[in-house]
Amino acid sequence: MASSSGPLNEELQCSICLEVFTDPVTTSCGHNFCRTCLSKSWTNTQTCFCPFCKETFSRRPDLKINTTLREVVQHFNKKLNLGESKVFCDFCAERKQKAVKSCLMCQSSYCDDHLEPHLRVPRLKKHTLINAVENLEDYICQKHERPLEMFCRDDQTCVCLFCAEGEHRTHNTVPIEEESREKKDQLVQRQTDVHQMIQDRMKKIQEIKHSVDLRKRNTEKEKSSRVELFTDLIRSIERCQSELLKMMEEQQKEAEKQAEDLIKELQQEITELKKRNTELEQISHTDDHLHLIQMCSSLSSRPHTKNWTEIRIDSDVNVNSLKRALTQLRKTLHGKLNEKLSQTELKFVQKFAVDVTLDPDIAFPSLILSDDGKQVSTGDIHQNVPENPKRFDVCSCVLAKEGFSSGRFYYEVQVKGKTEWDLGVARESINRKGKIWLTSPENGVWVLMLENENEYIAYDDPPVSLSLRVKPEKVGVFVDYEEGLVSFYDVDSRSHIYSFTGQTFTEKLYPGLDPYLNDEGKNSKPLIITPVS
């Protein structure tokens, strides 16, 4: 079918044959194809799927022609045909008929009626006929006025037989039909290549769309997780606020009860004092001198009352209690926030888990590796191992076979039951000879270490001693190459341990383990690379 480079033609193209639709059909996913093309693509297959978006159909769809699209295609073809040139017969006298063939020998075009002699007369049957063309002179050698029947591969031009036997006689000339077949084969191959490129790009489009959809779903999950986190924090704030207000109310009630008791005591003293005052008043007016003297002796002492000078009810709230409550609130919220963020962070980095296998060819001679390369422990003697310039000769270390020079990666190591170990990552060019493992990042290692059962150290510059609430039994290691980040996590408690930040990586990084000495069986447990769940 004739094709056009216009944008409308792309809208009306079948993505299988790359031609304008013939009997277009539409799949349930909304994509269009030629009915024949789609049927052929489903031949000898049990599962039917859309060639464009790869959506699978549970049963073979009943293909029906999209009549609306077919009408659009027909209208397009009609407009396309209007622009085609028409060649007319050179021998029709009155009403010119459309030519069907052109003769390169006669240099004329013929309709069906006037072509008849060329199909019957022996001499004329030897002439070269081609489909009717307007520019017939382009098919004739201008020098010899003979058909261009040969192709000169040296000069990449069409020539006649006289040219081939003359000035092109030493050149590589072949019949034009042979060259045309080769060119057609090349075009078919190019068309196949282009078609494959189109399919690859369509597939890439689907991959990109799928990635965007997946990111959208992950974003929604993360949003939901963040909402849950802050909702939980708000509940904690409200609960702490409620407890704080309750405490303030209790303090107020306590102050009111204290005031009530003090007032009652004061009123009782006032009653006693009034009674004493009445007695003094009566004695002061008596004429009985002996009685006056006797009573003065008994009433001369000061009444037994409390010293109220320093006693008061504080009108202010108990600030110290409030400070203690607010401090506790901050600790609670900070702990919850760190816990939630660490859980979310670990869940994120675990998405970049990689398969890590230890390399026996570079392991320290006394290390014992499992057959699957997932476990390492230290033996009591050096094994007889092949010489290798990359093998560690002093430090009981081993690196993984896999190195990473971009992106992010994560792996987990079980350290349960060990009293000493270190693990992390090392750059490829690290010196394997001598005590170089436990040094700063400047020397190409980023490790976390346990020594003396409970002393955890991050070998930063300078080294950092860590105080961990829980003794990790499984440690996760995450690296973001471009970000210059190496982080360690306690997997079971889902908490962050330490991060090396602002690093610059310029070569491959390898996971590395050091199980340390056996220590008479106290540290005999292996370090185990475990699957990430």
Coordinates of C-alpha atoms in Angstrom, one line a residue:
M1 CA 0.0 0.0 0.0
A2 CA 1.2 3.5 -0.8
S3 CA 2.6 5.3 2.2
S4 CA 3.2 8.9 3.2
S5 CA 5.5 10.7 5.6
G6 CA 2.7 12.9 6.9
P7 CA 1.7 12.8 10.6
L8 CA -1.7 11.4 9.8
N9 CA -0.1 8.3 8.2
E10 CA 1.6 7.5 11.6
E11 CA -1.8 7.6 13.3
L12 CA -3.2 5.1 10.7
Q13 CA -0.2 2.7 10.8
C14 CA -0.3 -0.8 12.1
S15 CA 2.6 -1.3 14.5
I16 CA 3.2 -4.8 13.2
C17 CA 3.5 -4.3 9.4
L18 CA 4.1 -0.5 9.6
E19 CA 1.7 0.1 6.8
V20 CA -1.6 1.9 6.7
F21 CA -4.3 -0.3 8.3
T22 CA -6.1 -3.0 6.2
D23 CA -9.4 -4.1 7.9
P24 CA -8.4 -2.6 11.2
V25 CA -9.5 -4.4 14.4
T26 CA -9.3 -3.0 18.0
T27 CA -8.2 -5.1 21.0
S28 CA -9.8 -4.7 24.5
C29 CA -6.8 -2.6 25.6
G30 CA -7.6 0.0 22.9
H31 CA -4.8 -0.7 20.4
N32 CA -5.4 -1.1 16.6
F33 CA -3.9 -3.6 14.1
C34 CA -4.6 -5.0 10.7
R35 CA -6.8 -8.0 11.2
T36 CA -4.4 -10.3 9.2
C37 CA -1.3 -9.0 11.1
L38 CA -2.9 -9.7 14.5
S39 CA -4.2 -13.1 13.5
K40 CA -0.7 -14.1 12.2
S41 CA 0.9 -12.9 15.5
W42 CA -1.4 -15.3 17.4
T43 CA -0.7 -18.3 15.2
N44 CA 0.9 -21.2 17.0
T45 CA 0.5 -19.6 20.4
Q46 CA -1.7 -20.6 23.3
T47 CA -1.6 -17.2 25.0
C48 CA -3.0 -14.2 23.1
F49 CA -1.6 -10.7 24.1
C50 CA -1.5 -7.2 22.6
P51 CA 1.7 -6.8 20.5
F52 CA 1.9 -3.2 21.5
C53 CA 1.4 -3.1 25.3
K54 CA 1.7 -6.9 26.0
E55 CA -1.6 -7.1 27.9
T56 CA -2.6 -10.8 28.1
F57 CA -6.1 -11.9 27.3
S58 CA -7.7 -14.8 29.2
R59 CA -9.3 -16.1 26.0
R60 CA -8.8 -15.3 22.3
P61 CA -10.7 -12.2 21.4
D62 CA -13.4 -12.2 18.7
L63 CA -11.9 -9.8 16.3
K64 CA -14.3 -7.4 14.6
I65 CA -13.5 -4.7 12.1
N66 CA -13.4 -1.2 13.5
T67 CA -15.8 0.3 10.9
T68 CA -15.1 3.9 11.9
L69 CA -11.4 3.5 11.6
R70 CA -11.7 1.7 8.3
E71 CA -13.7 4.7 6.9
V72 CA -11.0 7.1 8.0
V73 CA -8.4 4.8 6.3
Q74 CA -10.4 4.7 3.1
H75 CA -10.8 8.5 3.1
F76 CA -7.1 8.8 3.7
N77 CA -6.3 6.4 0.8
K78 CA -8.7 8.2 -1.5
K79 CA -7.0 11.6 -0.8
L80 CA -3.6 9.9 -1.3
N81 CA -4.6 8.5 -4.6
L82 CA -5.8 11.8 -5.9
G83 CA -2.3 13.1 -5.7
E84 CA -0.9 10.2 -7.8
S85 CA 0.2 10.9 -11.4
K86 CA -1.6 9.1 -14.2
V87 CA 0.1 7.8 -17.3
F88 CA -2.0 7.7 -20.5
C89 CA -1.6 5.6 -23.6
D90 CA 0.5 7.3 -26.3
F91 CA -1.6 5.7 -29.1
C92 CA -5.2 6.3 -28.1
A93 CA -6.6 8.7 -30.7
E94 CA -9.7 10.1 -29.0
R95 CA -10.4 9.3 -25.4
K96 CA -7.0 8.5 -23.8
Q97 CA -7.0 5.3 -21.8
K98 CA -4.8 4.8 -18.8
A99 CA -1.5 3.2 -19.7
V100 CA -0.6 -0.1 -18.0
K101 CA 2.9 -0.7 -19.5
S102 CA 5.8 1.4 -20.9
C103 CA 8.3 -0.1 -23.5
L104 CA 11.9 0.9 -23.0
M105 CA 12.8 0.0 -26.6
C106 CA 9.9 1.9 -28.1
Q107 CA 10.0 4.6 -25.5
S108 CA 6.2 4.7 -25.4
S109 CA 3.4 3.8 -23.0
Y110 CA 0.4 1.5 -23.9
C111 CA -3.1 0.8 -22.7
D112 CA -4.3 -2.9 -22.6
D113 CA -5.6 -2.7 -26.2
H114 CA -2.4 -1.1 -27.8
L115 CA -0.1 -3.3 -25.7
E116 CA -1.5 -6.5 -27.4
P117 CA 1.2 -6.5 -30.3
H118 CA 4.0 -6.5 -27.7
L119 CA 2.5 -9.7 -26.2
R120 CA 1.9 -11.4 -29.6
V121 CA 4.6 -10.3 -32.2
P122 CA 7.9 -12.3 -31.7
R123 CA 10.1 -9.2 -32.4
L124 CA 8.1 -7.0 -30.0
K125 CA 8.0 -9.7 -27.3
K126 CA 11.8 -9.2 -27.0
H127 CA 11.2 -5.6 -25.9
T128 CA 11.6 -4.6 -22.2
L129 CA 8.3 -3.7 -20.6
I130 CA 7.9 -2.0 -17.2
N131 CA 4.9 -0.6 -15.3
A132 CA 3.7 2.6 -16.9
V133 CA 5.8 5.6 -15.9
E134 CA 5.7 9.3 -16.8
N135 CA 9.4 10.0 -16.8
L136 CA 10.3 7.3 -19.3
E137 CA 13.4 9.1 -20.4
D138 CA 14.9 8.4 -16.9
Y139 CA 15.0 4.7 -17.9
I140 CA 16.9 5.3 -21.2
C141 CA 20.6 5.9 -21.7
Q142 CA 20.9 9.4 -23.0
K143 CA 24.1 8.6 -24.9
H144 CA 23.0 5.4 -26.7
E145 CA 19.2 5.8 -26.4
R146 CA 19.1 2.2 -25.1
P147 CA 17.3 0.8 -21.9
L148 CA 19.3 1.1 -18.7
E149 CA 19.6 -2.7 -18.2
M150 CA 22.9 -2.9 -16.3
F151 CA 24.3 -1.5 -13.0
C152 CA 27.9 -0.4 -12.5
R153 CA 28.9 -1.1 -8.9
D154 CA 32.1 0.7 -9.3
D155 CA 30.4 4.0 -10.3
Q156 CA 27.1 3.2 -8.6
T157 CA 25.1 4.1 -11.7
C158 CA 22.7 2.5 -14.2
V159 CA 24.1 1.9 -17.7
C160 CA 22.9 0.4 -21.0
L161 CA 24.5 -2.7 -22.7
F162 CA 26.6 -0.5 -24.9
C163 CA 28.0 1.4 -21.9
A164 CA 28.8 -1.9 -20.2
E165 CA 30.7 -3.1 -23.2
G166 CA 32.4 0.2 -23.7
E167 CA 33.7 2.6 -21.0
H168 CA 32.5 0.3 -18.2
R169 CA 33.9 -2.9 -19.6
T170 CA 36.5 -3.2 -16.9
H171 CA 34.0 -2.4 -14.2
N172 CA 31.9 -4.7 -12.0
T173 CA 28.6 -4.6 -13.9
V174 CA 25.6 -6.7 -13.1
P175 CA 22.0 -6.9 -14.6
I176 CA 19.9 -4.3 -13.0
E177 CA 17.4 -6.9 -11.8
E178 CA 20.1 -8.6 -9.8
E179 CA 21.2 -5.3 -8.2
S180 CA 17.6 -4.5 -7.6
R181 CA 17.1 -7.8 -5.7
E182 CA 20.1 -7.1 -3.6
K183 CA 18.9 -3.6 -2.8
K184 CA 15.5 -4.9 -2.0
D185 CA 17.0 -7.5 0.3
Q186 CA 18.9 -4.7 2.0
L187 CA 15.8 -2.6 2.3
V188 CA 13.9 -5.5 3.7
Q189 CA 16.7 -6.0 6.3
R190 CA 16.7 -2.3 7.1
Q191 CA 12.9 -2.4 7.4
T192 CA 13.3 -5.3 9.7
D193 CA 15.9 -3.5 11.7
V194 CA 13.7 -0.3 11.9
H195 CA 10.7 -2.4 12.8
Q196 CA 12.7 -4.0 15.6
M197 CA 13.9 -0.5 16.7
I198 CA 10.3 0.6 16.8
Q199 CA 9.3 -2.4 18.8
D200 CA 12.2 -1.9 21.2
R201 CA 11.2 1.7 21.7
M202 CA 7.6 0.8 22.2
K203 CA 8.7 -1.7 24.8
K204 CA 10.9 1.0 26.4
I205 CA 7.8 3.3 26.5
Q206 CA 5.9 0.6 28.4
E207 CA 8.9 0.0 30.7
I208 CA 9.0 3.8 31.5
K209 CA 5.2 3.9 32.0
H210 CA 5.4 0.8 34.2
S211 CA 8.3 2.5 36.2
V212 CA 6.2 5.6 36.6
D213 CA 3.2 3.6 37.8
L214 CA 5.4 1.6 40.2
R215 CA 6.9 4.8 41.5
K216 CA 3.4 6.2 41.9
R217 CA 2.3 3.2 43.9
N218 CA 5.4 3.3 46.0
T219 CA 4.9 7.0 46.6
E220 CA 1.3 6.4 47.7
K221 CA 2.6 3.7 50.1
E222 CA 5.3 6.1 51.4
K223 CA 2.7 8.8 51.8
S224 CA 0.4 6.4 53.7
S225 CA 3.4 5.4 55.9
R226 CA 4.2 9.0 56.6
V227 CA 0.6 9.8 57.4
E228 CA 0.5 6.8 59.8
L229 CA 3.8 8.0 61.4
F230 CA 2.6 11.5 62.1
T231 CA -0.9 10.3 63.1
D232 CA 0.8 8.1 65.7
L233 CA 3.0 11.1 66.8
I234 CA -0.1 13.3 67.1
R235 CA -1.8 10.6 69.2
S236 CA 1.3 10.5 71.4
I237 CA 1.3 14.3 71.7
E238 CA -2.4 14.3 72.6
R239 CA -1.9 11.5 75.1
C240 CA 1.1 13.3 76.7
Q241 CA -0.9 16.6 76.7
S242 CA -3.8 14.9 78.4
E243 CA -1.4 13.4 81.0
L244 CA 0.2 16.8 81.5
L245 CA -3.2 18.6 82.0
K246 CA -4.3 15.8 84.4
M247 CA -1.2 16.3 86.4
M248 CA -1.8 20.1 86.5
E249 CA -5.4 19.4 87.7
E250 CA -4.1 17.0 90.4
Q251 CA -1.7 19.7 91.5
Q252 CA -4.5 22.2 91.7
K253 CA -6.6 19.8 93.7
E254 CA -3.7 19.1 96.0
A255 CA -3.2 22.9 96.5
E256 CA -6.9 23.4 97.3
K257 CA -6.9 20.5 99.8
Q258 CA -3.7 21.9 101.5
A259 CA -5.4 25.3 101.7
E260 CA -8.5 23.8 103.1
D261 CA -6.6 22.0 105.9
L262 CA -4.6 25.2 106.7
I263 CA -7.7 27.3 106.9
K264 CA -9.3 24.8 109.2
E265 CA -6.2 24.8 111.4
L266 CA -6.1 28.6 111.4
Q267 CA -9.8 28.8 112.3
Q268 CA -9.2 26.4 115.2
E269 CA -6.3 28.5 116.5
I270 CA -8.5 31.7 116.1
T271 CA -11.2 30.0 118.2
E272 CA -8.6 29.2 120.9
L273 CA -7.1 32.7 120.8
K274 CA -10.5 34.3 121.1
K275 CA -11.2 32.1 124.1
R276 CA -7.9 33.2 125.7
N277 CA -8.7 36.8 124.9
T278 CA -12.0 36.6 126.7
E279 CA -10.4 35.0 129.7
L280 CA -7.8 37.8 129.8
E281 CA -10.5 40.4 129.4
Q282 CA -12.4 39.0 132.4
I283 CA -9.4 38.8 134.7
S284 CA -8.3 42.3 133.8
H285 CA -11.6 43.7 135.3
T286 CA -11.7 41.6 138.6
D287 CA -11.3 43.2 142.1
D288 CA -10.1 39.9 143.6
H289 CA -6.4 40.6 143.8
L290 CA -5.5 37.1 144.9
H291 CA -7.4 35.5 142.0
L292 CA -5.9 38.0 139.6
I293 CA -2.4 37.1 140.7
Q294 CA -3.1 33.3 140.5
M295 CA -4.8 33.6 137.0
C296 CA -2.0 35.8 135.6
S297 CA 0.5 33.1 136.5
S298 CA -1.5 30.5 134.4
L299 CA -2.3 32.8 131.5
S300 CA 1.0 34.6 131.2
S301 CA 2.6 31.9 128.9
R302 CA 2.3 32.3 125.1
P303 CA -0.5 30.2 123.5
H304 CA 0.7 27.0 121.8
T305 CA 0.2 28.1 118.1
K306 CA 2.0 27.4 114.8
N307 CA 4.5 29.9 113.2
W308 CA 2.6 30.9 110.1
T309 CA 5.2 33.3 108.8
E310 CA 6.8 30.8 106.3
I311 CA 3.7 28.9 105.5
R312 CA 2.0 29.8 102.2
I313 CA 0.2 28.4 99.2
D314 CA 2.2 28.9 96.0
S315 CA 0.0 30.8 93.4
D316 CA 2.3 29.6 90.5
V317 CA 2.2 26.2 88.8
N318 CA 4.9 23.7 89.9
V319 CA 7.4 24.6 87.1
N320 CA 9.9 21.9 87.9
S321 CA 7.2 19.2 87.6
L322 CA 6.1 20.7 84.3
K323 CA 9.7 20.8 83.1
R324 CA 10.1 17.2 84.0
A325 CA 6.9 16.3 82.2
L326 CA 7.8 18.2 79.1
T327 CA 11.3 16.6 79.0
Q328 CA 9.7 13.2 79.2
L329 CA 7.3 14.2 76.4
R330 CA 10.2 15.3 74.2
K331 CA 12.1 12.0 74.9
T332 CA 9.0 10.0 74.1
L333 CA 8.3 11.8 70.8
H334 CA 12.0 11.8 69.8
G335 CA 12.2 8.1 70.5
K336 CA 9.0 7.3 68.6
L337 CA 10.1 9.6 65.6
N338 CA 13.5 8.0 65.4
E339 CA 12.0 4.5 65.7
K340 CA 9.5 5.1 62.9
L341 CA 11.9 6.9 60.6
S342 CA 14.5 4.1 61.1
Q343 CA 11.9 1.5 60.2
T344 CA 10.9 3.4 57.1
E345 CA 14.5 4.0 56.1
L346 CA 15.5 0.3 56.5
K347 CA 12.4 -0.8 54.5
F348 CA 13.5 1.6 51.7
V349 CA 17.2 0.5 51.6
Q350 CA 16.3 -3.2 51.6
K351 CA 14.8 -2.7 48.2
F352 CA 18.4 -2.5 46.9
A353 CA 19.4 -6.0 48.2
V354 CA 22.1 -7.8 46.1
D355 CA 23.3 -11.3 46.1
V356 CA 26.8 -11.4 47.8
T357 CA 29.1 -14.4 47.5
L358 CA 32.6 -14.5 49.2
D359 CA 35.7 -15.0 47.1
P360 CA 37.9 -17.9 48.3
D361 CA 40.8 -16.8 45.9
I362 CA 41.5 -13.7 48.0
A363 CA 40.5 -14.9 51.5
F364 CA 43.1 -14.9 54.3
P365 CA 44.7 -18.5 54.5
S366 CA 43.2 -19.5 57.8
L367 CA 39.6 -18.5 56.9
I368 CA 37.1 -21.3 56.3
L369 CA 34.4 -20.5 53.7
S370 CA 31.3 -22.5 53.1
D371 CA 30.8 -24.2 49.7
D372 CA 28.1 -21.6 48.7
G373 CA 30.3 -18.7 49.7
K374 CA 27.8 -17.4 52.2
Q375 CA 29.6 -18.2 55.5
V376 CA 33.1 -17.5 56.9
S377 CA 34.9 -18.4 60.1
T378 CA 38.5 -18.6 61.3
G379 CA 40.3 -21.9 61.6
D380 CA 43.3 -22.7 63.8
I381 CA 45.8 -23.2 61.1
H382 CA 46.8 -21.7 57.7
Q383 CA 45.4 -23.7 54.8
N384 CA 47.5 -24.6 51.8
V385 CA 46.1 -22.1 49.3
P386 CA 47.4 -20.9 45.9
E387 CA 49.5 -17.7 45.8
N388 CA 47.5 -14.7 44.7
P389 CA 48.7 -11.0 44.8
K390 CA 45.1 -10.0 45.8
R391 CA 45.0 -12.4 48.8
F392 CA 45.1 -11.0 52.3
D393 CA 48.2 -12.1 54.1
V394 CA 47.9 -10.6 57.6
C395 CA 44.3 -9.5 58.2
S396 CA 41.7 -12.3 58.5
C397 CA 39.6 -10.7 55.8
V398 CA 37.7 -11.7 52.7
L399 CA 35.9 -9.7 50.0
A400 CA 32.9 -10.6 47.9
K401 CA 33.2 -11.6 44.2
E402 CA 30.8 -8.9 43.3
G403 CA 31.9 -5.2 43.0
F404 CA 29.8 -2.2 42.4
S405 CA 30.8 1.1 40.7
S406 CA 27.5 2.9 40.6
G407 CA 24.0 3.0 42.0
R408 CA 22.9 1.6 45.4
F409 CA 23.4 -1.9 47.0
Y410 CA 22.5 -3.5 50.3
Y411 CA 23.4 -6.8 52.0
E412 CA 22.8 -8.3 55.5
V413 CA 25.2 -10.4 57.7
Q414 CA 24.3 -12.5 60.8
V415 CA 26.7 -11.8 63.6
K416 CA 24.9 -13.6 66.4
G417 CA 27.0 -15.4 68.9
K418 CA 30.3 -13.7 68.1
T419 CA 32.4 -11.6 70.5
E420 CA 34.5 -9.8 67.8
W421 CA 34.0 -9.0 64.1
D422 CA 34.1 -6.3 61.6
L423 CA 32.3 -5.8 58.2
G424 CA 31.6 -3.2 55.6
V425 CA 32.9 -2.3 52.2
A426 CA 36.4 -1.7 50.7
R427 CA 37.6 -0.2 47.4
E428 CA 39.1 -2.5 44.8
S429 CA 42.6 -1.1 45.0
I430 CA 42.9 -1.7 48.8
N431 CA 46.4 -3.0 49.8
R432 CA 45.9 -6.7 50.7
K433 CA 49.3 -7.0 52.3
G434 CA 49.7 -5.9 56.0
K435 CA 47.4 -4.6 58.7
I436 CA 45.4 -2.2 56.7
W437 CA 41.8 -3.3 57.2
L438 CA 41.0 -1.4 60.4
T439 CA 41.9 2.1 59.1
S440 CA 40.1 5.2 58.1
P441 CA 38.1 5.8 54.9
E442 CA 41.1 7.6 53.5
N443 CA 42.7 4.2 53.1
G444 CA 39.7 2.8 51.3
V445 CA 37.7 0.9 53.9
W446 CA 34.3 1.8 55.6
V447 CA 33.7 -0.7 58.4
L448 CA 31.8 -1.3 61.7
M449 CA 33.5 -3.4 64.3
L450 CA 32.7 -5.2 67.5
E451 CA 35.5 -6.0 70.0
N452 CA 35.6 -7.3 73.6
E453 CA 32.0 -8.5 73.2
N454 CA 30.3 -5.1 73.8
E455 CA 32.5 -2.3 72.3
Y456 CA 31.2 -1.1 68.9
I457 CA 33.4 1.2 66.8
A458 CA 32.8 2.9 63.5
Y459 CA 36.2 3.3 61.9
D460 CA 35.6 6.9 60.7
D461 CA 38.3 9.6 60.8
P462 CA 38.6 9.7 63.8
P463 CA 37.0 6.4 65.0
V464 CA 33.7 6.7 66.7
S465 CA 32.7 4.7 69.8
L466 CA 29.0 3.7 69.7
S467 CA 26.6 3.1 72.5
L468 CA 23.9 0.6 71.3
R469 CA 20.8 -0.2 73.4
V470 CA 20.5 -3.6 71.9
K471 CA 23.3 -6.0 70.8
P472 CA 22.7 -6.5 67.0
E473 CA 22.4 -10.1 65.8
K474 CA 22.0 -9.2 62.2
V475 CA 23.7 -6.1 60.6
G476 CA 22.6 -4.5 57.3
V477 CA 25.0 -2.6 55.1
F478 CA 23.8 0.0 52.6
V479 CA 25.8 2.0 50.0
D480 CA 24.7 4.8 47.8
Y481 CA 27.7 5.2 45.4
E482 CA 26.7 8.6 43.9
E483 CA 25.7 10.0 47.3
G484 CA 28.9 8.9 48.9
L485 CA 27.0 7.2 51.7
V486 CA 27.7 3.9 53.7
S487 CA 25.1 3.1 56.4
F488 CA 24.8 0.3 59.0
Y489 CA 21.5 -1.0 60.5
D490 CA 20.4 -3.3 63.2
V491 CA 18.0 -5.4 61.2
D492 CA 16.1 -7.0 64.0
S493 CA 15.4 -3.8 65.9
R494 CA 15.1 -2.0 62.6
S495 CA 17.3 0.8 63.9
H496 CA 20.1 2.9 62.4
I497 CA 23.6 2.3 63.8
Y498 CA 26.0 4.6 62.0
S499 CA 26.6 6.3 58.6
F500 CA 29.7 7.4 56.8
T501 CA 28.6 10.5 54.8
G502 CA 30.1 12.9 52.3
Q503 CA 32.5 10.2 50.9
T504 CA 33.9 10.2 47.3
F505 CA 34.0 6.9 45.5
T506 CA 36.1 6.6 42.3
E507 CA 36.4 2.8 41.9
K508 CA 34.6 -0.4 42.5
L509 CA 33.4 -1.1 46.1
Y510 CA 33.3 -4.7 47.4
P511 CA 31.5 -6.1 50.5
G512 CA 34.0 -7.3 53.0
L513 CA 34.0 -9.4 56.2
D514 CA 36.5 -10.2 59.0
P515 CA 35.4 -12.9 61.5
Y516 CA 38.4 -12.3 63.7
L517 CA 40.4 -15.0 65.7
N518 CA 38.7 -18.1 67.1
D519 CA 39.7 -17.1 70.6
E520 CA 39.8 -20.8 71.9
G521 CA 36.2 -21.3 70.7
K522 CA 34.7 -18.1 72.2
N523 CA 34.5 -16.5 68.8
S524 CA 34.0 -19.6 66.7
K525 CA 30.6 -18.7 65.2
P526 CA 30.7 -17.8 61.5
L527 CA 29.7 -14.6 59.9
I528 CA 26.7 -15.5 57.6
I529 CA 25.5 -13.6 54.6
T530 CA 21.7 -14.0 54.8
P531 CA 18.9 -13.4 52.3
V532 CA 17.1 -10.1 52.7
S533 CA 13.4 -10.6 53.6

